[in-house]
Amino acid sequence: MVPLLKRLGLNTYNVDKKPHIEVNTDICINCKDKPCTLSCPAGTYEALPDGRIAVHYERCLECGGALVICPFGAIKFRFPEGGISYRYG
Amino acid sequence: MSFDADVIIVGGGLSGLSAGITAVREGLNVILLERGDYSGAKNVSGGRMYIHALKKLIPDALEKAPLERPITKETFEIFCGNRKITFSFEEKDKKNSFSVLRAKFDRWLASEAENLGLLISYSTLVLNAYREGGGITLETNRGTLKAPLIIDASGVTSVVFRMLGLRKFTPDKWMLGVKEIIKADVNLPENEGEVRTIVGEIKGVKGGGFVYTNKDTLSVGMAVTFDSLPKSEFPAKDLVEAFKERIEIEGEILEYSAHAIPYYGFKNLPPLYDKNLIAAGDSAGFLINDGFTIRGMDLAIGSGMIAGLASKKIVESRNFSNTEIYYEMLKDSFVLKHLELAYNRFELINSPSTFSTYPEILCNVLSDMFTVEENRDTLINDVIYRLKEKGIPLSQVVRDLWKAVK
Ligand SMILES: Cc1cc2nc3c(=O)[nH]c(=O)nc-3n(C[C@H](O)[C@H](O)[C@H](O)COP(=O)(O)OP(=O)(O)OC[C@H]3O[C@@H](n4cnc5c(N)ncnc54)[C@H](O)[C@@H]3O)c2cc1C
Ligand code: SF4
């Protein structure tokens, strides 16, 4: 398997200075399964040992999934101003 | 109140550009807002385009458009464990559908639109929308714009409808499409191309995989419902890599992409119009996934064209509450007719037996058929036994088969 970061590195990003994804990590502490860590194709959400979530918003592929993957409404998502540009699509 | 245009289109993908081209041809004053640096920068598809709608939009598209290959061969692969059912169908010289790459294709279509006089504002992100003074005001990163009529062509996230509180998204009504572009020496003549559809290779997911042959690359990916992703053998970020390994595709990766896909089905479509507002393409949920193919692009072009024509009628009527005109036109078009026709099969692939149980029963029966031992039963008895094993009555199979062909 080619590692995710290598695959993401092939993409052209113009990352915003301000995160376009905000996560209420206080809610995440009480979430056992953390479906976001399994459902995001960019590995944006990483479970930390303390039960919180680290958010790597700069990896986001802008698939839109962030609008449906959290069952507790802990993820606030808007599209970035810059973000990804695909060469093939 | 003064408006900036007769119509503002949000989104410069296939539906937005088709709406824009049509509305400009109808003589309307139109502005299109696209958040990407160019059309296609943010867009992903599998992608096989059925070109009937494109040919209506741009009659000489076959000569001009950056299409990859005509699809002349279809292969289906149904996996159950270490067994696999494959069948192929070939039709040489067929020119009904083509493989396409969206970053190239949408950019070309945008240049056609601009040549016709459509004003496209790139790098313009719609941040908020609200009603005001008989129209809709859009806040963007480049300032505020107002129009009495908005065409929401922003794709599955349907930004204007969402910002006006007219959308509620759930993970069972969306699929995740993940995809890689692989460099490949395609040993096929220029006028041939293949689509492979693969079912059942990754356990736990509801959906399937695809391989499309482009000029000198392959598009390899999966489309699976968001609610099945947490139950999958592999996390979404590894899905395509695992899939590629299983179907034994290797090669240099040129791109990794992802996009959500609407998955409503005809009877569950979201609101398609509201006062001052109509939705086209993915924003309206116009997608057909009948287990054999994913079709969104021809529906996006078709509904975009109708949105353009309906805009003219709405503007002329000066009654911007009268957006039902659009719905009436859609009902007469292939868009809603095809969606309705596909609904039976959509329902069928949504039932739990279709993706898991039926392929397994089929594999078991075929395995028995090709295994010769001392004890051997008739094929029909074997089918009935294998169905019984899974608790499926024959009457249900007949009903499901009927649904699949109706
Ligand atoms: C993996 C995958 C495989 C698929 N396979 C196929 C296939 O083989 N065949 C097929 O026919 N269909 C396929 N589809 C579906 C097809 O891609 C869509 O149906 C089609 O792209 C819809 O077109 P659209 O113009 O409605 O939306 P989009 O192509 O999504 O365009 C929407 C546009 O709006 C812009 N936008 C979004 N938000 C904003 C905002 N806030 N401000 C300004 N602009 C904004 C976006 O940048 C984008 O350009 C597939 C989809 C995926 C993801
Ligand atoms: S939009 Fe898609 S890629 Fe971006 S964080 Fe959400 S799920 Fe991940």
CSV table of N, CA and C in Angstrom, one decimal, chain A residues 1-2 4 7-8 10-11 35 38-41 43 61-65 67-69 79-89, chain B residues 35 38 41-45 101-103 125 141 157 169 174 178-180 226 235-237 241 245 253-260:
chain,number,residue,atom,x,y,z
A,1,MET,N,0.8,-1.2,0.0
A,1,MET,CA,0.0,0.0,0.0
A,1,MET,C,0.9,1.3,0.0
A,2,VAL,N,0.6,2.1,-0.9
A,2,VAL,CA,1.3,3.4,-0.9
A,2,VAL,C,0.8,4.3,0.2
A,4,LEU,N,-0.7,7.0,2.7
A,4,LEU,CA,-1.6,8.1,2.4
A,4,LEU,C,-0.9,9.5,2.1
A,7,ARG,N,0.4,9.8,-1.2
A,7,ARG,CA,-0.6,10.0,-2.2
A,7,ARG,C,-1.1,11.4,-2.2
A,8,LEU,N,-1.3,11.9,-0.9
A,8,LEU,CA,-1.8,13.3,-0.8
A,8,LEU,C,-0.8,14.3,-1.3
A,10,LEU,N,0.9,14.1,-3.9
A,10,LEU,CA,0.8,14.3,-5.4
A,10,LEU,C,-0.1,15.4,-5.7
A,11,ASN,N,-1.0,15.8,-4.8
A,11,ASN,CA,-2.0,16.8,-5.1
A,11,ASN,C,-1.5,18.2,-5.0
A,35,PRO,N,-16.2,7.5,14.2
A,35,PRO,CA,-16.3,7.1,12.8
A,35,PRO,C,-15.6,8.0,11.8
A,38,LEU,N,-12.4,6.7,10.5
A,38,LEU,CA,-12.5,5.7,9.5
A,38,LEU,C,-13.1,6.1,8.2
A,39,SER,N,-13.9,7.2,8.2
A,39,SER,CA,-14.7,7.6,7.0
A,39,SER,C,-14.1,8.7,6.2
A,40,CYS,N,-13.0,9.3,6.7
A,40,CYS,CA,-12.4,10.4,5.9
A,40,CYS,C,-11.3,9.9,5.0
A,41,PRO,N,-11.5,10.1,3.7
A,41,PRO,CA,-10.5,9.6,2.8
A,41,PRO,C,-9.1,10.3,2.8
A,43,GLY,N,-7.7,11.1,5.9
A,43,GLY,CA,-7.0,10.9,7.2
A,43,GLY,C,-7.0,12.2,8.0
A,61,LEU,N,-9.5,16.6,1.2
A,61,LEU,CA,-9.7,16.5,-0.2
A,61,LEU,C,-11.0,17.2,-0.7
A,62,GLU,N,-11.7,17.8,0.3
A,62,GLU,CA,-12.9,18.6,0.1
A,62,GLU,C,-14.0,17.7,-0.5
A,63,CYS,N,-14.1,16.4,-0.1
A,63,CYS,CA,-15.1,15.5,-0.6
A,63,CYS,C,-16.5,15.9,-0.2
A,64,GLY,N,-16.5,16.6,1.0
A,64,GLY,CA,-17.8,17.0,1.5
A,64,GLY,C,-18.3,16.1,2.6
A,65,GLY,N,-17.6,15.0,2.8
A,65,GLY,CA,-18.0,13.9,3.8
A,65,GLY,C,-18.1,14.5,5.2
A,67,LEU,N,-19.6,16.8,6.2
A,67,LEU,CA,-20.9,17.3,6.5
A,67,LEU,C,-21.8,16.2,7.0
A,68,VAL,N,-21.4,14.9,6.8
A,68,VAL,CA,-22.3,13.8,7.3
A,68,VAL,C,-21.6,12.8,8.2
A,69,ILE,N,-20.3,12.8,8.4
A,69,ILE,CA,-19.6,11.7,9.0
A,69,ILE,C,-19.7,11.7,10.6
A,79,PHE,N,-16.1,25.1,3.0
A,79,PHE,CA,-15.1,24.9,2.0
A,79,PHE,C,-14.0,25.9,2.2
A,80,PRO,N,-12.7,25.5,1.9
A,80,PRO,CA,-11.6,26.5,2.0
A,80,PRO,C,-11.6,27.5,0.9
A,81,GLU,N,-10.9,28.6,1.1
A,81,GLU,CA,-10.9,29.6,0.0
A,81,GLU,C,-9.9,29.1,-1.1
A,82,GLY,N,-8.8,28.5,-0.7
A,82,GLY,CA,-7.8,27.9,-1.6
A,82,GLY,C,-8.1,26.4,-1.8
A,83,GLY,N,-7.3,25.7,-1.1
A,83,GLY,CA,-7.5,24.2,-1.1
A,83,GLY,C,-7.0,23.5,-2.3
A,84,ILE,N,-7.6,22.4,-2.7
A,84,ILE,CA,-7.1,21.4,-3.6
A,84,ILE,C,-7.4,21.9,-5.1
A,85,SER,N,-6.5,21.6,-6.0
A,85,SER,CA,-6.7,21.6,-7.4
A,85,SER,C,-6.3,20.3,-8.0
A,86,TYR,N,-7.2,19.7,-8.7
A,86,TYR,CA,-6.9,18.4,-9.4
A,86,TYR,C,-6.4,18.6,-10.8
A,87,ARG,N,-5.5,17.7,-11.2
A,87,ARG,CA,-4.9,17.8,-12.6
A,87,ARG,C,-5.7,16.9,-13.5
A,88,TYR,N,-6.3,15.8,-12.9
A,88,TYR,CA,-7.1,14.8,-13.7
A,88,TYR,C,-8.5,14.9,-13.4
A,89,GLY,N,-8.8,14.7,-12.1
A,89,GLY,CA,-10.2,14.8,-11.6
A,89,GLY,C,-11.0,13.5,-11.9
B,35,ARG,N,-15.7,28.3,-7.3
B,35,ARG,CA,-14.7,28.4,-6.2
B,35,ARG,C,-13.3,28.0,-6.6
B,38,TYR,N,-10.0,27.1,-11.7
B,38,TYR,CA,-10.6,26.8,-13.0
B,38,TYR,C,-11.7,25.8,-12.9
B,41,ALA,N,-11.2,22.1,-11.3
B,41,ALA,CA,-10.2,22.0,-10.3
B,41,ALA,C,-10.6,21.1,-9.1
B,42,LYS,N,-11.9,21.2,-8.8
B,42,LYS,CA,-12.4,20.5,-7.6
B,42,LYS,C,-13.3,19.3,-7.9
B,43,ASN,N,-13.4,18.9,-9.2
B,43,ASN,CA,-14.4,18.0,-9.6
B,43,ASN,C,-13.8,16.6,-9.8
B,44,VAL,N,-14.6,15.6,-9.4
B,44,VAL,CA,-14.1,14.2,-9.6
B,44,VAL,C,-15.3,13.4,-10.1
B,45,SER,N,-15.0,12.5,-11.0
B,45,SER,CA,-15.9,11.5,-11.4
B,45,SER,C,-15.2,10.2,-11.7
B,101,LEU,N,-11.8,12.8,-18.1
B,101,LEU,CA,-11.1,13.3,-16.9
B,101,LEU,C,-11.6,14.7,-16.7
B,102,ARG,N,-12.2,14.9,-15.5
B,102,ARG,CA,-13.0,16.2,-15.3
B,102,ARG,C,-12.1,17.4,-15.3
B,103,ALA,N,-10.9,17.4,-14.8
B,103,ALA,CA,-10.1,18.6,-14.7
B,103,ALA,C,-9.9,19.1,-16.2
B,125,LEU,N,-15.8,32.0,-3.9
B,125,LEU,CA,-16.4,31.0,-3.0
B,125,LEU,C,-17.7,31.6,-2.4
B,141,ASN,N,-16.2,35.5,-1.0
B,141,ASN,CA,-14.9,36.0,-0.6
B,141,ASN,C,-14.6,37.2,-1.4
B,157,THR,N,-23.1,19.2,-2.2
B,157,THR,CA,-23.2,19.9,-1.0
B,157,THR,C,-24.2,21.0,-1.1
B,169,PHE,N,-28.6,16.6,5.3
B,169,PHE,CA,-27.8,15.4,4.7
B,169,PHE,C,-27.6,14.3,5.7
B,174,TRP,N,-25.6,9.5,1.0
B,174,TRP,CA,-24.4,9.9,0.2
B,174,TRP,C,-23.5,8.8,0.1
B,178,VAL,N,-13.9,7.4,-4.0
B,178,VAL,CA,-12.4,7.6,-3.9
B,178,VAL,C,-11.7,7.0,-5.1
B,179,LYS,N,-10.7,7.7,-5.5
B,179,LYS,CA,-10.1,7.3,-6.9
B,179,LYS,C,-8.7,7.6,-7.0
B,180,GLU,N,-8.0,6.8,-7.8
B,180,GLU,CA,-6.6,7.1,-8.1
B,180,GLU,C,-6.5,7.0,-9.7
B,226,PHE,N,-21.6,6.3,2.8
B,226,PHE,CA,-20.9,6.8,4.0
B,226,PHE,C,-21.2,6.0,5.2
B,235,PRO,N,-10.2,1.4,6.4
B,235,PRO,CA,-10.6,2.8,6.5
B,235,PRO,C,-10.6,3.4,5.1
B,236,ALA,N,-11.4,4.5,5.0
B,236,ALA,CA,-11.6,5.1,3.7
B,236,ALA,C,-10.3,5.5,3.1
B,237,LYS,N,-9.3,5.9,3.9
B,237,LYS,CA,-8.0,6.4,3.3
B,237,LYS,C,-7.2,5.3,2.7
B,241,GLU,N,-6.3,1.7,-2.3
B,241,GLU,CA,-5.1,0.9,-2.3
B,241,GLU,C,-5.4,-0.5,-2.1
B,245,GLU,N,-4.9,-3.7,-4.8
B,245,GLU,CA,-4.2,-4.9,-4.5
B,245,GLU,C,-5.0,-6.1,-4.8
B,253,ILE,N,1.2,6.0,-9.3
B,253,ILE,CA,0.0,6.8,-9.0
B,253,ILE,C,0.2,8.2,-9.4
B,254,LEU,N,-0.7,8.8,-10.2
B,254,LEU,CA,-0.5,10.2,-10.6
B,254,LEU,C,-1.4,11.1,-9.8
B,255,GLU,N,-2.5,10.6,-9.3
B,255,GLU,CA,-3.4,11.5,-8.5
B,255,GLU,C,-4.3,10.6,-7.5
B,256,TYR,N,-4.6,11.2,-6.4
B,256,TYR,CA,-5.5,10.6,-5.4
B,256,TYR,C,-6.6,11.6,-5.1
B,257,SER,N,-7.8,11.2,-5.3
B,257,SER,CA,-8.9,12.2,-5.2
B,257,SER,C,-10.1,11.6,-4.5
B,258,ALA,N,-11.1,12.4,-4.0
B,258,ALA,CA,-12.3,11.9,-3.4
B,258,ALA,C,-13.4,13.0,-3.6
B,259,HIS,N,-14.6,12.5,-3.6
B,259,HIS,CA,-15.8,13.4,-3.7
B,259,HIS,C,-17.0,12.6,-3.2
B,260,ALA,N,-17.9,13.3,-2.6
B,260,ALA,CA,-19.2,12.7,-2.2
B,260,ALA,C,-20.1,12.6,-3.4
